[in-house]
Coordinates of C-alpha atoms in Angstrom, one line a residue:
Chain K
M1 CA 106.5 96.9 111.1
A2 CA 108.2 98.9 113.7
V3 CA 106.8 102.0 115.0
Y4 CA 105.7 101.2 118.5
T5 CA 105.9 104.6 120.1
E6 CA 104.1 107.8 119.2
V7 CA 106.1 111.0 119.7
T8 CA 104.4 114.4 120.2
D9 CA 105.3 117.4 118.2
E10 CA 106.7 119.2 121.3
E11 CA 108.7 116.2 122.5
L12 CA 110.3 115.9 119.1
D13 CA 111.1 119.6 118.7
R14 CA 112.7 119.6 122.2
F15 CA 114.7 116.4 121.5
I16 CA 116.0 117.5 118.0
G17 CA 116.7 120.9 119.5
G18 CA 119.2 119.3 121.8
Y19 CA 121.4 118.3 118.9
D20 CA 123.5 120.4 116.5
V21 CA 121.9 118.9 113.4
G22 CA 120.2 121.9 111.8
R23 CA 116.5 122.5 111.2
L24 CA 114.1 119.6 111.3
L25 CA 112.5 119.1 107.9
S26 CA 110.8 115.7 108.1
F27 CA 110.2 112.8 110.4
K28 CA 108.8 109.5 109.2
G29 CA 108.3 106.2 110.9
I30 CA 110.1 103.3 109.1
A31 CA 108.3 100.0 108.6
E32 CA 111.4 97.9 109.3
G33 CA 113.0 96.2 112.2
V34 CA 111.2 94.4 115.0
E35 CA 113.0 95.4 118.1
N36 CA 112.7 99.2 118.2
S37 CA 110.9 102.2 116.8
N38 CA 112.9 103.8 114.0
F39 CA 112.2 107.2 112.3
L40 CA 113.9 108.7 109.3
V41 CA 114.7 112.3 110.0
H42 CA 115.7 114.9 107.4
T43 CA 117.2 118.2 108.5
D44 CA 118.6 121.0 106.4
K45 CA 122.1 119.5 107.1
A46 CA 121.7 115.7 106.5
S47 CA 119.5 112.6 107.1
Y48 CA 119.5 110.7 110.3
I49 CA 117.8 107.7 112.0
L50 CA 116.2 108.3 115.3
T51 CA 115.8 105.1 117.3
L52 CA 113.5 104.7 120.3
Y53 CA 114.6 101.6 122.2
E54 CA 111.7 99.4 123.2
K55 CA 111.4 96.8 125.8
R56 CA 113.5 94.0 124.3
V57 CA 116.7 96.0 124.5
N58 CA 118.3 96.2 127.9
P59 CA 119.0 99.9 128.6
D60 CA 122.2 99.0 130.4
D61 CA 123.6 97.6 127.1
L62 CA 123.0 100.8 125.1
P63 CA 126.2 102.6 126.1
Y64 CA 128.1 99.5 124.8
F65 CA 126.3 99.6 121.5
L66 CA 126.5 103.3 120.9
N67 CA 130.1 103.7 122.0
L68 CA 131.0 100.8 119.8
L69 CA 129.4 102.5 116.8
G70 CA 131.4 105.6 117.6
H71 CA 134.6 103.6 117.9
L72 CA 134.0 101.7 114.6
A73 CA 133.2 104.9 112.8
D74 CA 136.4 106.5 114.1
K75 CA 138.3 103.5 112.7
G76 CA 136.7 104.1 109.3
L77 CA 134.1 101.4 109.2
S78 CA 130.9 102.4 107.4
C79 CA 128.2 102.1 110.0
P80 CA 125.6 104.4 111.6
T81 CA 127.5 107.0 113.7
P82 CA 125.8 108.2 116.9
V83 CA 125.4 112.0 117.0
P84 CA 126.3 113.5 120.3
S85 CA 123.9 116.0 121.8
R86 CA 125.0 119.5 122.6
D87 CA 125.7 118.1 126.1
G88 CA 128.0 115.5 124.6
M89 CA 125.6 112.6 125.3
L90 CA 125.0 109.7 122.8
L91 CA 121.9 108.5 124.6
G92 CA 118.9 110.7 125.3
T93 CA 115.2 110.2 126.3
L94 CA 112.2 110.7 124.1
A95 CA 108.6 109.7 124.8
G96 CA 109.8 108.1 128.0
R97 CA 112.2 105.8 126.2
P98 CA 116.0 105.7 125.7
A99 CA 116.6 107.3 122.3
A100 CA 119.6 107.9 120.0
L101 CA 120.2 109.8 116.8
V102 CA 122.6 108.2 114.3
T103 CA 123.8 109.2 110.9
F104 CA 121.7 107.8 108.0
L105 CA 123.5 105.2 106.0
E106 CA 122.6 105.2 102.3
G107 CA 122.2 101.7 100.7
M108 CA 119.8 98.9 100.5
W109 CA 119.9 95.4 101.8
V110 CA 119.9 92.6 99.2
K111 CA 116.9 90.2 99.5
R112 CA 118.6 87.5 97.4
P113 CA 122.4 87.8 98.0
R114 CA 124.6 86.5 95.2
T115 CA 128.1 85.1 95.4
D116 CA 129.8 88.5 95.0
H117 CA 127.7 89.9 97.8
C118 CA 128.9 87.1 100.1
G119 CA 132.5 88.0 99.3
E120 CA 131.9 91.7 100.1
L121 CA 130.2 90.7 103.4
G122 CA 133.2 88.5 104.3
K123 CA 135.6 91.4 103.8
A124 CA 133.4 93.9 105.8
M125 CA 133.0 91.4 108.7
A126 CA 136.7 90.9 108.9
E127 CA 137.2 94.7 108.9
L128 CA 134.7 95.0 111.7
H129 CA 136.6 92.3 113.7
L130 CA 139.9 94.2 113.2
D131 CA 138.4 97.6 113.8
G132 CA 136.7 96.4 117.0
M133 CA 140.1 95.6 118.5
G134 CA 141.0 98.3 121.0
Y135 CA 137.3 98.9 121.9
E136 CA 137.2 99.1 125.7
G137 CA 133.6 98.0 126.2
F138 CA 132.8 94.5 127.1
R139 CA 129.5 92.7 126.7
K140 CA 129.1 89.0 127.2
N141 CA 127.2 87.2 124.4
A142 CA 123.8 86.7 126.2
L143 CA 123.0 84.1 123.5
D144 CA 126.2 82.0 123.6
V145 CA 126.4 78.3 124.5
S146 CA 125.6 79.0 128.1
G147 CA 122.4 80.8 127.2
W148 CA 120.9 78.2 124.9
R149 CA 119.7 75.7 127.5
P150 CA 117.8 78.3 129.7
L151 CA 116.1 79.4 126.5
F152 CA 115.2 75.9 125.6
D153 CA 113.9 75.3 129.1
Q154 CA 111.5 78.2 128.6
C155 CA 110.1 76.5 125.4
G156 CA 109.9 73.2 127.2
A157 CA 107.4 70.5 126.2
R158 CA 105.7 73.0 123.8
S159 CA 108.6 72.5 121.4
D160 CA 107.0 69.3 120.1
S161 CA 103.9 71.3 119.1
V162 CA 105.9 72.9 116.4
Q163 CA 107.3 69.5 115.2
P164 CA 107.0 66.1 116.9
G165 CA 110.3 65.1 118.4
L166 CA 111.8 68.6 118.1
G167 CA 112.4 68.8 121.9
A168 CA 114.4 65.6 122.1
E169 CA 116.4 66.6 119.0
I170 CA 117.3 70.0 120.5
S171 CA 118.2 68.3 123.8
R172 CA 120.6 65.9 122.2
E173 CA 122.3 68.8 120.2
L174 CA 122.6 70.8 123.4
D175 CA 124.3 67.9 125.1
Y176 CA 126.8 67.6 122.2
L177 CA 127.6 71.3 121.9
E178 CA 127.8 72.0 125.7
A179 CA 130.2 69.1 126.1
D180 CA 133.0 70.5 123.9
W181 CA 132.2 74.0 122.8
P182 CA 135.4 75.7 121.5
S183 CA 136.7 78.1 124.1
D184 CA 140.2 79.0 122.9
L185 CA 139.5 80.7 119.7
P186 CA 140.4 84.4 119.0
V187 CA 137.8 86.6 120.5
G188 CA 136.8 90.3 120.1
V189 CA 133.8 92.4 119.1
I190 CA 131.4 90.5 116.8
H191 CA 128.2 91.7 115.3
A192 CA 126.3 88.5 116.0
D193 CA 123.4 89.3 113.7
L194 CA 124.8 90.0 110.3
F195 CA 121.8 88.8 108.3
P196 CA 121.3 90.3 104.8
D197 CA 118.9 92.9 106.1
N198 CA 121.7 94.4 108.3
V199 CA 124.2 94.8 105.4
F200 CA 123.7 97.6 102.9
F201 CA 124.8 97.7 99.3
L202 CA 125.0 100.4 96.6
G203 CA 125.0 98.4 93.4
D204 CA 127.6 95.6 94.0
Q205 CA 129.5 97.6 96.6
L206 CA 128.9 97.1 100.3
S207 CA 128.0 100.5 101.7
G208 CA 127.8 99.7 105.4
L209 CA 126.7 97.5 108.3
I210 CA 123.7 98.4 110.6
D211 CA 121.8 97.2 113.6
F212 CA 124.6 96.4 116.2
Y213 CA 122.1 95.6 119.0
F214 CA 123.3 92.0 119.4
A215 CA 127.0 93.0 119.2
C216 CA 129.1 91.4 121.9
N217 CA 132.5 90.0 122.7
D218 CA 132.8 86.4 121.4
A219 CA 134.8 84.3 119.0
F220 CA 135.3 85.9 115.6
A221 CA 134.7 82.6 113.9
Y222 CA 131.3 82.3 115.5
D223 CA 130.3 85.5 113.6
I224 CA 131.4 83.8 110.4
A225 CA 129.3 80.7 111.3
I226 CA 126.2 82.9 111.8
C227 CA 126.8 84.4 108.3
L228 CA 127.4 81.1 106.6
N229 CA 124.0 80.1 107.9
A230 CA 122.3 83.4 107.0
W231 CA 123.9 84.0 103.5
C232 CA 124.9 80.6 102.0
F233 CA 121.8 78.5 102.0
E234 CA 119.3 78.6 99.1
L235 CA 115.6 78.9 99.6
D236 CA 115.2 75.2 99.0
G237 CA 117.5 74.6 102.0
A238 CA 120.6 73.6 100.0
F239 CA 124.0 74.8 101.2
N240 CA 125.7 76.8 98.4
V241 CA 129.4 76.1 98.8
T242 CA 130.3 78.7 96.1
K243 CA 128.8 81.4 98.2
A244 CA 130.5 80.0 101.4
R245 CA 133.9 80.0 99.6
A246 CA 133.4 83.6 98.5
L247 CA 132.5 84.6 102.0
L248 CA 135.5 82.9 103.5
K249 CA 137.8 84.2 100.8
G250 CA 136.6 87.8 101.3
Y251 CA 137.1 87.4 105.1
T252 CA 140.6 85.8 105.0
S253 CA 141.7 88.4 102.4
V254 CA 141.4 90.9 105.4
R255 CA 142.0 88.7 108.4
P256 CA 143.4 85.2 107.9
L257 CA 141.9 82.4 110.0
T258 CA 143.9 80.4 112.5
S259 CA 143.9 76.6 112.0
A260 CA 141.8 76.2 115.1
E261 CA 139.2 78.6 113.8
Y262 CA 139.1 76.8 110.5
A263 CA 138.7 73.4 112.2
A264 CA 136.0 74.7 114.5
L265 CA 133.7 75.9 111.7
P266 CA 131.4 72.8 111.6
K267 CA 130.8 73.0 115.3
L268 CA 130.3 76.7 115.3
C269 CA 127.9 76.4 112.4
R270 CA 125.9 73.9 114.5
G271 CA 125.9 76.2 117.4
A272 CA 124.9 79.2 115.3
A273 CA 122.1 77.2 113.8
L274 CA 120.9 76.1 117.2
R275 CA 121.0 79.6 118.5
F276 CA 118.6 80.9 115.8
L277 CA 116.5 77.8 116.0
L278 CA 116.0 78.4 119.7
T279 CA 115.3 82.2 119.5
R280 CA 112.9 81.6 116.7
L281 CA 111.2 78.7 118.5
Y282 CA 110.9 80.9 121.6
D283 CA 109.3 83.7 119.6
W284 CA 107.1 81.3 117.7
L285 CA 105.7 79.9 121.0
S286 CA 105.5 83.3 122.6
V287 CA 103.7 85.4 119.9
P288 CA 100.4 86.6 121.2
E289 CA 97.2 86.1 119.2
G290 CA 96.7 88.9 116.6
A291 CA 100.3 90.2 116.9
L292 CA 101.6 92.7 114.4
V293 CA 104.8 90.8 113.7
T294 CA 104.8 87.4 112.0
P295 CA 107.4 85.2 113.7
K296 CA 110.1 83.7 111.5
D297 CA 110.0 80.0 110.9
P298 CA 112.2 78.1 113.4
L299 CA 112.3 75.0 111.2
E300 CA 114.4 76.8 108.6
Y301 CA 117.2 76.6 111.2
L302 CA 116.4 73.0 112.1
K303 CA 117.2 72.1 108.5
K304 CA 120.5 74.0 108.6
L305 CA 121.4 72.4 111.9
R306 CA 120.8 68.9 110.4
F307 CA 122.9 69.7 107.4
H308 CA 125.9 70.8 109.6
Q309 CA 125.4 67.6 111.6
T310 CA 126.5 65.7 108.5
I311 CA 129.8 67.6 108.3
D312 CA 132.9 66.5 110.2
T313 CA 135.5 68.9 109.0
A314 CA 135.6 72.3 107.2
E315 CA 137.0 70.5 104.2
A316 CA 133.9 68.4 104.0
Y317 CA 131.9 71.6 103.2
G318 CA 134.2 72.0 100.2
L319 CA 135.8 75.0 101.8
E320 CA 139.5 75.8 101.5
R321 CA 141.4 77.6 104.2
Chain J
M1 CA 101.2 101.0 109.2
A2 CA 101.4 100.8 105.6
V3 CA 103.7 98.5 103.7
Y4 CA 101.5 95.9 102.2
T5 CA 103.6 94.9 99.2
E6 CA 107.1 93.5 99.1
V7 CA 109.2 94.6 96.1
T8 CA 112.1 92.5 94.9
D9 CA 115.6 94.1 94.2
E10 CA 115.3 93.4 90.5
E11 CA 111.8 94.9 90.2
L12 CA 112.9 98.0 92.1
D13 CA 116.1 98.5 90.0
R14 CA 114.1 98.1 86.8
F15 CA 111.4 100.5 88.0
I16 CA 113.7 103.3 89.2
G17 CA 115.8 102.8 86.1
G18 CA 112.8 103.9 84.0
Y19 CA 113.0 107.4 85.5
D20 CA 115.6 110.2 85.1
V21 CA 116.1 110.5 88.9
G22 CA 119.7 109.6 89.3
R23 CA 121.2 106.7 91.2
L24 CA 119.1 104.8 93.8
L25 CA 120.6 105.3 97.3
S26 CA 118.0 104.0 99.7
F27 CA 114.5 102.7 99.8
K28 CA 112.5 102.5 103.0
G29 CA 109.0 101.5 103.7
I30 CA 107.1 104.2 105.6
A31 CA 104.8 103.3 108.5
E32 CA 102.1 105.8 107.6
G33 CA 98.9 105.9 105.6
V34 CA 96.4 103.1 105.5
E35 CA 95.4 102.9 101.8
N36 CA 98.7 102.3 100.0
S37 CA 102.2 101.1 100.3
N38 CA 104.6 104.1 100.6
F39 CA 108.4 104.1 100.3
L40 CA 110.8 106.9 100.9
V41 CA 113.4 106.8 98.1
H42 CA 116.7 108.7 98.2
T43 CA 118.7 109.1 95.0
D44 CA 121.9 111.1 94.4
K45 CA 119.6 113.8 93.0
A46 CA 116.7 114.2 95.5
S47 CA 114.2 112.4 97.7
Y48 CA 111.0 110.9 96.4
I49 CA 108.0 109.0 97.6
L50 CA 107.2 105.8 95.7
T51 CA 103.6 104.7 96.1
L52 CA 102.1 101.3 95.3
Y53 CA 98.3 101.6 95.0
E54 CA 96.6 98.8 96.9
K55 CA 93.1 97.5 96.4
R56 CA 91.1 100.4 98.0
V57 CA 92.1 102.8 95.2
N58 CA 90.3 102.4 91.9
P59 CA 93.0 102.3 89.2
D60 CA 90.7 104.2 86.8
D61 CA 90.9 107.2 89.2
L62 CA 94.7 107.3 89.3
P63 CA 95.2 109.5 86.1
Y64 CA 92.8 112.0 87.6
F65 CA 94.8 112.2 90.9
L66 CA 98.3 112.2 89.2
N67 CA 97.4 114.7 86.5
L68 CA 95.8 116.9 89.2
L69 CA 99.0 116.9 91.2
G70 CA 100.9 117.9 88.1
H71 CA 98.4 120.7 87.3
L72 CA 98.5 122.0 90.9
A73 CA 102.3 122.0 91.0
D74 CA 102.4 123.9 87.7
K75 CA 100.2 126.5 89.3
G76 CA 102.7 126.8 92.2
L77 CA 100.8 124.9 94.9
S78 CA 103.2 123.0 97.2
C79 CA 102.2 119.3 96.8
P80 CA 103.9 116.1 95.7
T81 CA 104.7 116.4 92.0
P82 CA 104.5 113.2 89.9
V83 CA 107.8 112.5 88.2
P84 CA 107.3 111.3 84.6
S85 CA 109.1 108.2 83.5
R86 CA 111.6 108.4 80.6
D87 CA 108.6 107.4 78.4
G88 CA 106.6 110.3 79.7
M89 CA 104.2 108.3 81.9
L90 CA 103.1 109.3 85.4
L91 CA 101.7 105.9 86.2
G92 CA 103.8 102.7 86.1
T93 CA 103.6 99.2 87.4
L94 CA 105.7 97.7 90.2
A95 CA 105.2 94.3 92.0
G96 CA 102.0 93.8 90.0
R97 CA 100.4 97.1 91.2
P98 CA 100.0 100.5 89.8
A99 CA 102.8 102.7 91.0
A100 CA 103.9 106.3 90.9
L101 CA 107.0 108.3 91.9
V102 CA 106.4 111.8 93.3
T103 CA 108.7 114.4 94.7
F104 CA 109.3 114.3 98.4
L105 CA 107.7 117.1 100.4
E106 CA 109.6 118.2 103.5
G107 CA 107.5 119.1 106.5
M108 CA 105.6 117.4 109.3
W109 CA 102.0 117.1 110.1
V110 CA 100.8 118.7 113.4
K111 CA 99.2 116.3 115.8
R112 CA 97.6 119.1 117.8
P113 CA 96.8 122.0 115.5
R114 CA 96.7 125.5 117.0
T115 CA 94.7 128.5 115.9
D116 CA 97.5 129.8 113.6
H117 CA 97.8 126.4 111.9
C118 CA 94.1 126.6 111.2
G119 CA 94.6 130.0 109.5
E120 CA 97.4 128.6 107.4
L121 CA 95.3 125.7 106.4
G122 CA 92.4 128.0 105.3
K123 CA 94.7 129.9 103.1
A124 CA 96.2 126.8 101.5
M125 CA 92.8 125.2 100.9
A126 CA 91.6 128.4 99.1
E127 CA 94.7 128.4 97.0
L128 CA 94.1 124.8 96.1
H129 CA 90.5 125.7 95.1
L130 CA 91.7 128.5 92.9
D131 CA 94.6 126.6 91.4
G132 CA 92.3 123.7 90.6
M133 CA 90.3 125.9 88.3
G134 CA 91.2 125.1 84.7
Y135 CA 92.0 121.4 85.5
E136 CA 90.4 119.4 82.8
G137 CA 89.9 116.2 84.7
F138 CA 86.5 115.4 86.3
R139 CA 85.8 112.9 89.1
K140 CA 82.5 112.7 90.9
N141 CA 82.7 112.6 94.6
A142 CA 82.0 109.0 95.3
L143 CA 81.2 109.9 98.9
D144 CA 78.8 112.8 98.3
V145 CA 75.2 112.9 99.5
S146 CA 74.2 110.3 96.9
G147 CA 76.8 107.8 98.2
W148 CA 75.9 107.9 101.9
R149 CA 72.7 105.8 101.9
P150 CA 74.3 102.9 100.0
L151 CA 77.1 103.0 102.5
F152 CA 74.6 103.0 105.4
D153 CA 72.7 100.1 103.9
Q154 CA 75.9 98.0 103.9
C155 CA 76.2 98.7 107.7
G156 CA 72.5 97.9 108.2
A157 CA 71.3 96.6 111.5
R158 CA 74.8 96.1 112.8
S159 CA 75.1 99.9 113.3
D160 CA 73.3 99.4 116.6
S161 CA 76.0 97.1 117.8
V162 CA 78.3 100.1 118.0
Q163 CA 75.7 102.2 119.9
P164 CA 72.0 101.4 120.5
G165 CA 69.8 103.6 118.4
L166 CA 72.6 104.7 116.0
G167 CA 70.9 103.2 113.0
A168 CA 67.7 105.2 113.5
E169 CA 69.7 108.4 114.2
I170 CA 71.7 108.1 111.0
S171 CA 68.5 107.2 109.0
R172 CA 66.8 110.4 110.3
E173 CA 69.8 112.5 109.4
L174 CA 70.0 111.0 105.9
D175 CA 66.4 111.8 105.3
Y176 CA 67.0 115.4 106.4
L177 CA 70.2 115.9 104.3
E178 CA 68.9 114.1 101.2
A179 CA 65.7 116.3 101.2
D180 CA 67.5 119.5 100.7
W181 CA 71.2 119.1 100.1
P182 CA 72.7 122.3 98.6
S183 CA 73.2 121.9 94.9
D184 CA 73.9 125.4 93.6
L185 CA 77.1 126.3 95.3
P186 CA 80.4 127.1 93.5
V187 CA 82.1 123.8 92.6
G188 CA 85.6 122.8 91.5
V189 CA 88.4 120.6 92.6
I190 CA 88.4 119.8 96.3
H191 CA 90.8 117.7 98.4
A192 CA 88.0 116.1 100.4
D193 CA 90.3 114.7 103.0
L194 CA 92.3 117.6 104.4
F195 CA 92.8 116.1 107.9
P196 CA 95.9 117.3 109.8
D197 CA 98.0 114.3 108.7
N198 CA 97.6 115.5 105.1
V199 CA 98.9 119.1 105.8
F200 CA 102.7 119.6 106.3
F201 CA 104.2 122.4 108.3
L202 CA 107.8 123.6 108.8
G203 CA 107.7 125.5 112.0
D204 CA 104.5 127.7 111.8
Q205 CA 104.6 127.8 108.0
L206 CA 102.5 125.4 106.0
S207 CA 104.9 123.6 103.6
G208 CA 102.4 121.6 101.5
L209 CA 99.4 119.4 101.1
I210 CA 99.6 115.7 100.5
D211 CA 97.4 112.6 99.8
F212 CA 95.0 113.7 97.1
Y213 CA 93.4 110.3 96.7
F214 CA 89.9 111.5 97.7
A215 CA 90.2 114.6 95.5
C216 CA 87.1 115.2 93.3
N217 CA 84.8 117.8 91.8
D218 CA 82.4 119.1 94.4
A219 CA 81.4 122.2 96.3
F220 CA 84.3 124.2 97.6
A221 CA 82.4 125.0 100.8
Y222 CA 82.1 121.2 101.5
D223 CA 85.9 121.1 101.7
I224 CA 85.7 123.8 104.3
A225 CA 83.1 121.9 106.2
I226 CA 85.3 118.8 106.3
C227 CA 88.1 120.9 107.7
L228 CA 86.0 122.6 110.3
N229 CA 85.2 119.1 111.6
A230 CA 88.7 117.8 111.3
W231 CA 90.6 120.8 112.7
C232 CA 88.3 122.8 115.0
F233 CA 87.1 120.4 117.6
E234 CA 89.0 119.8 120.8
L235 CA 89.8 116.3 122.1
D236 CA 86.9 116.6 124.6
G237 CA 84.5 117.2 121.7
A238 CA 84.1 120.9 122.1
F239 CA 83.9 123.1 119.0
N240 CA 86.7 125.7 119.1
V241 CA 85.2 128.8 117.4
T242 CA 88.5 130.7 117.6
K243 CA 90.1 128.0 115.4
A244 CA 87.1 128.0 113.1
R245 CA 87.2 131.8 112.7
A246 CA 90.9 131.6 111.9
L247 CA 90.3 128.9 109.3
L248 CA 87.6 130.9 107.6
K249 CA 89.6 134.1 107.8
G250 CA 92.5 132.4 106.2
Y251 CA 90.3 131.0 103.5
T252 CA 88.4 134.2 102.7
S253 CA 91.6 136.2 102.6
V254 CA 92.4 134.2 99.4
R255 CA 88.9 133.3 98.1
P256 CA 85.9 135.2 99.5
L257 CA 82.8 133.1 100.2
T258 CA 79.5 133.8 98.5
S259 CA 76.5 134.4 100.8
A260 CA 75.0 131.0 99.7
E261 CA 78.2 129.2 100.7
Y262 CA 78.3 131.0 104.0
A263 CA 74.6 130.2 104.7
A264 CA 75.1 126.5 103.7
L265 CA 77.9 125.9 106.2
P266 CA 75.8 124.3 109.0
K267 CA 74.2 121.8 106.6
L268 CA 77.5 121.1 104.9
C269 CA 79.1 120.5 108.3
R270 CA 76.3 118.0 109.1
G271 CA 76.9 116.3 105.8
A272 CA 80.7 116.2 106.3
A273 CA 80.2 114.8 109.8
L274 CA 77.8 112.1 108.5
R275 CA 80.2 111.1 105.7
F276 CA 83.1 110.4 108.1
L277 CA 80.7 108.8 110.6
L278 CA 79.5 106.4 107.9
T279 CA 82.9 105.5 106.5
R280 CA 84.3 105.0 110.0
L281 CA 81.3 102.9 110.9
Y282 CA 81.7 100.8 107.8
D283 CA 85.4 100.3 108.5
W284 CA 84.6 99.5 112.2
L285 CA 82.1 96.8 111.2
S286 CA 84.3 95.5 108.4
V287 CA 87.7 95.2 110.1
P288 CA 88.8 91.5 110.2
E289 CA 89.9 89.9 113.4
G290 CA 93.6 90.5 114.1
A291 CA 93.9 93.3 111.5
L292 CA 97.0 95.4 111.4
V293 CA 95.1 98.7 111.3
T294 CA 93.0 99.9 114.2
P295 CA 89.8 101.5 112.8
K296 CA 89.1 105.1 113.9
D297 CA 86.2 105.7 116.3
P298 CA 83.0 106.4 114.4
L299 CA 81.4 107.9 117.5
E300 CA 83.8 110.9 117.4
Y301 CA 81.9 112.0 114.3
L302 CA 78.5 111.2 115.9
K303 CA 79.3 113.8 118.5
K304 CA 80.3 116.3 115.9
L305 CA 77.1 115.7 113.9
R306 CA 75.0 116.2 117.0
F307 CA 76.8 119.5 117.7
H308 CA 76.0 120.8 114.2
Q309 CA 72.4 119.7 114.5
T310 CA 72.1 122.4 117.2
I311 CA 73.2 125.1 114.8
D312 CA 70.8 126.9 112.5
T313 CA 73.0 129.5 110.9
A314 CA 76.7 130.2 110.3
E315 CA 76.3 133.1 112.7
A316 CA 75.2 130.7 115.4
Y317 CA 78.7 129.2 115.3
G318 CA 80.1 132.6 116.2
L319 CA 81.5 132.8 112.7
E320 CA 81.7 136.0 110.7
R321 CA 81.7 136.1 107.0

């Protein structure tokens, strides 16, 4: 559920009037996303998404995200494209919040991705990595290995209220990952949150990628690790190596992996699992009574982490380079 | 906030495949309405609204509503038009719930209606009343004068927890209205819930009426009374006679009022105020802890009721026939 901000008629008319998008025909709040308020806008020219950025997004990061979308769209990637205002600005203000208008991307996310969807995702992610080269913006990954311990410290002793022993288990994993986190892998723009709900399909064809509000500069292979976790586990917690192979095959058909990237996959998968375990744990412990949003289960990612701890080499997943 | 039901990919494909509406391009839950789950659907032909009817709607009433929309659209009224399935059915099943696909109506509701909006509303309401003639369906108004006391009985002594003395005040008003409720006024299909959020505008032009899920057969002038309450009071509780005059003038330019209808307006306005006071009171007292929906303030309608209690004749409002 994600409409946090009410917009008055006058504010909306003034805002839309600042863009060369034709006559406003409809404006409906969308019940999706948890970070921002999103509205589907029809004009007599086209459909658009109007996003109001709520508190969780750092306004200083917005130019990075919006310019990146413009850069990627110029390169031919299918993603929401920011519409410049008549003044040439990608970022405006509406109802006291930073706001942007982007093109509407047709397509639907797949609730239960199949193997062919994973292959398409791999290809699109590699294209994103290649298309991001040459983008001049830089944003450090706020949730990279250096950000995990501060997040864990904020959860503190309350971690064990979710599952006894969880705090100690996370602490050990942090020690392991911090000691020898890969630092020499190829880096560039990564999406960093390519979960199924951010990948649109029309039938079996991938129609575009959305929601770049975690995008940053980090190791390409870390983006792959995030996706292996998000797309290649079954509901019962089992790793589906067929899906993982399809994802990697799709990816490497566009951008081959270096041997260092390939070798780093088990560790990157552990790190990616810990990152989502930690943010979900933090959200779980922070959610106020009676909140509108149900937090996601952190323990789903503990299971994934434990699976990756049993894996020494990428070959041990059953993956081929 | 109104997406109560999750729909799987397979269910959605199967459902949309049952209609001749082209290829499904997008499907987004809408954060509006409180009774049902609504989704905005784009296909390569047009836009549609897909509604899943949740528990508050009696499934037995759905044919009345859907056939009415079809009837009104045939008569040229701008309202959502149900799309028949390939089997010729207006009502289907999706995710275990009754479901219907209707055409998407462009336009936006006006949060702060002005006088000209009230005039447009009056015209459209009269057109609805005329267009509804000849509709063969019949649905008793479940919230007419005979339905108010049972609703009040369910609130019982808890009414005074909202405001001391409220129970006695409602009881006195019920006695008054039940004793001499107008029963010989012209009747037909009324909308019965024409609040501003159910009336779409494009610029200053009314573009259509939506949300017919309280429609029923009752006195036309009672529909007017509901609208006088919903459109012609200012935020500070003051009755705006300029808006009321515009509403009536718009209405009578399409369908003149009989003298009995005109004379009955003060009492109908009291009844209409009590009806919304009672349903809001019931919702206020029934809302579970931590609910997603904030109930509307019942006391707004107590103020309106008290205002109408000071009025003896339609002339006393400052209205002209």
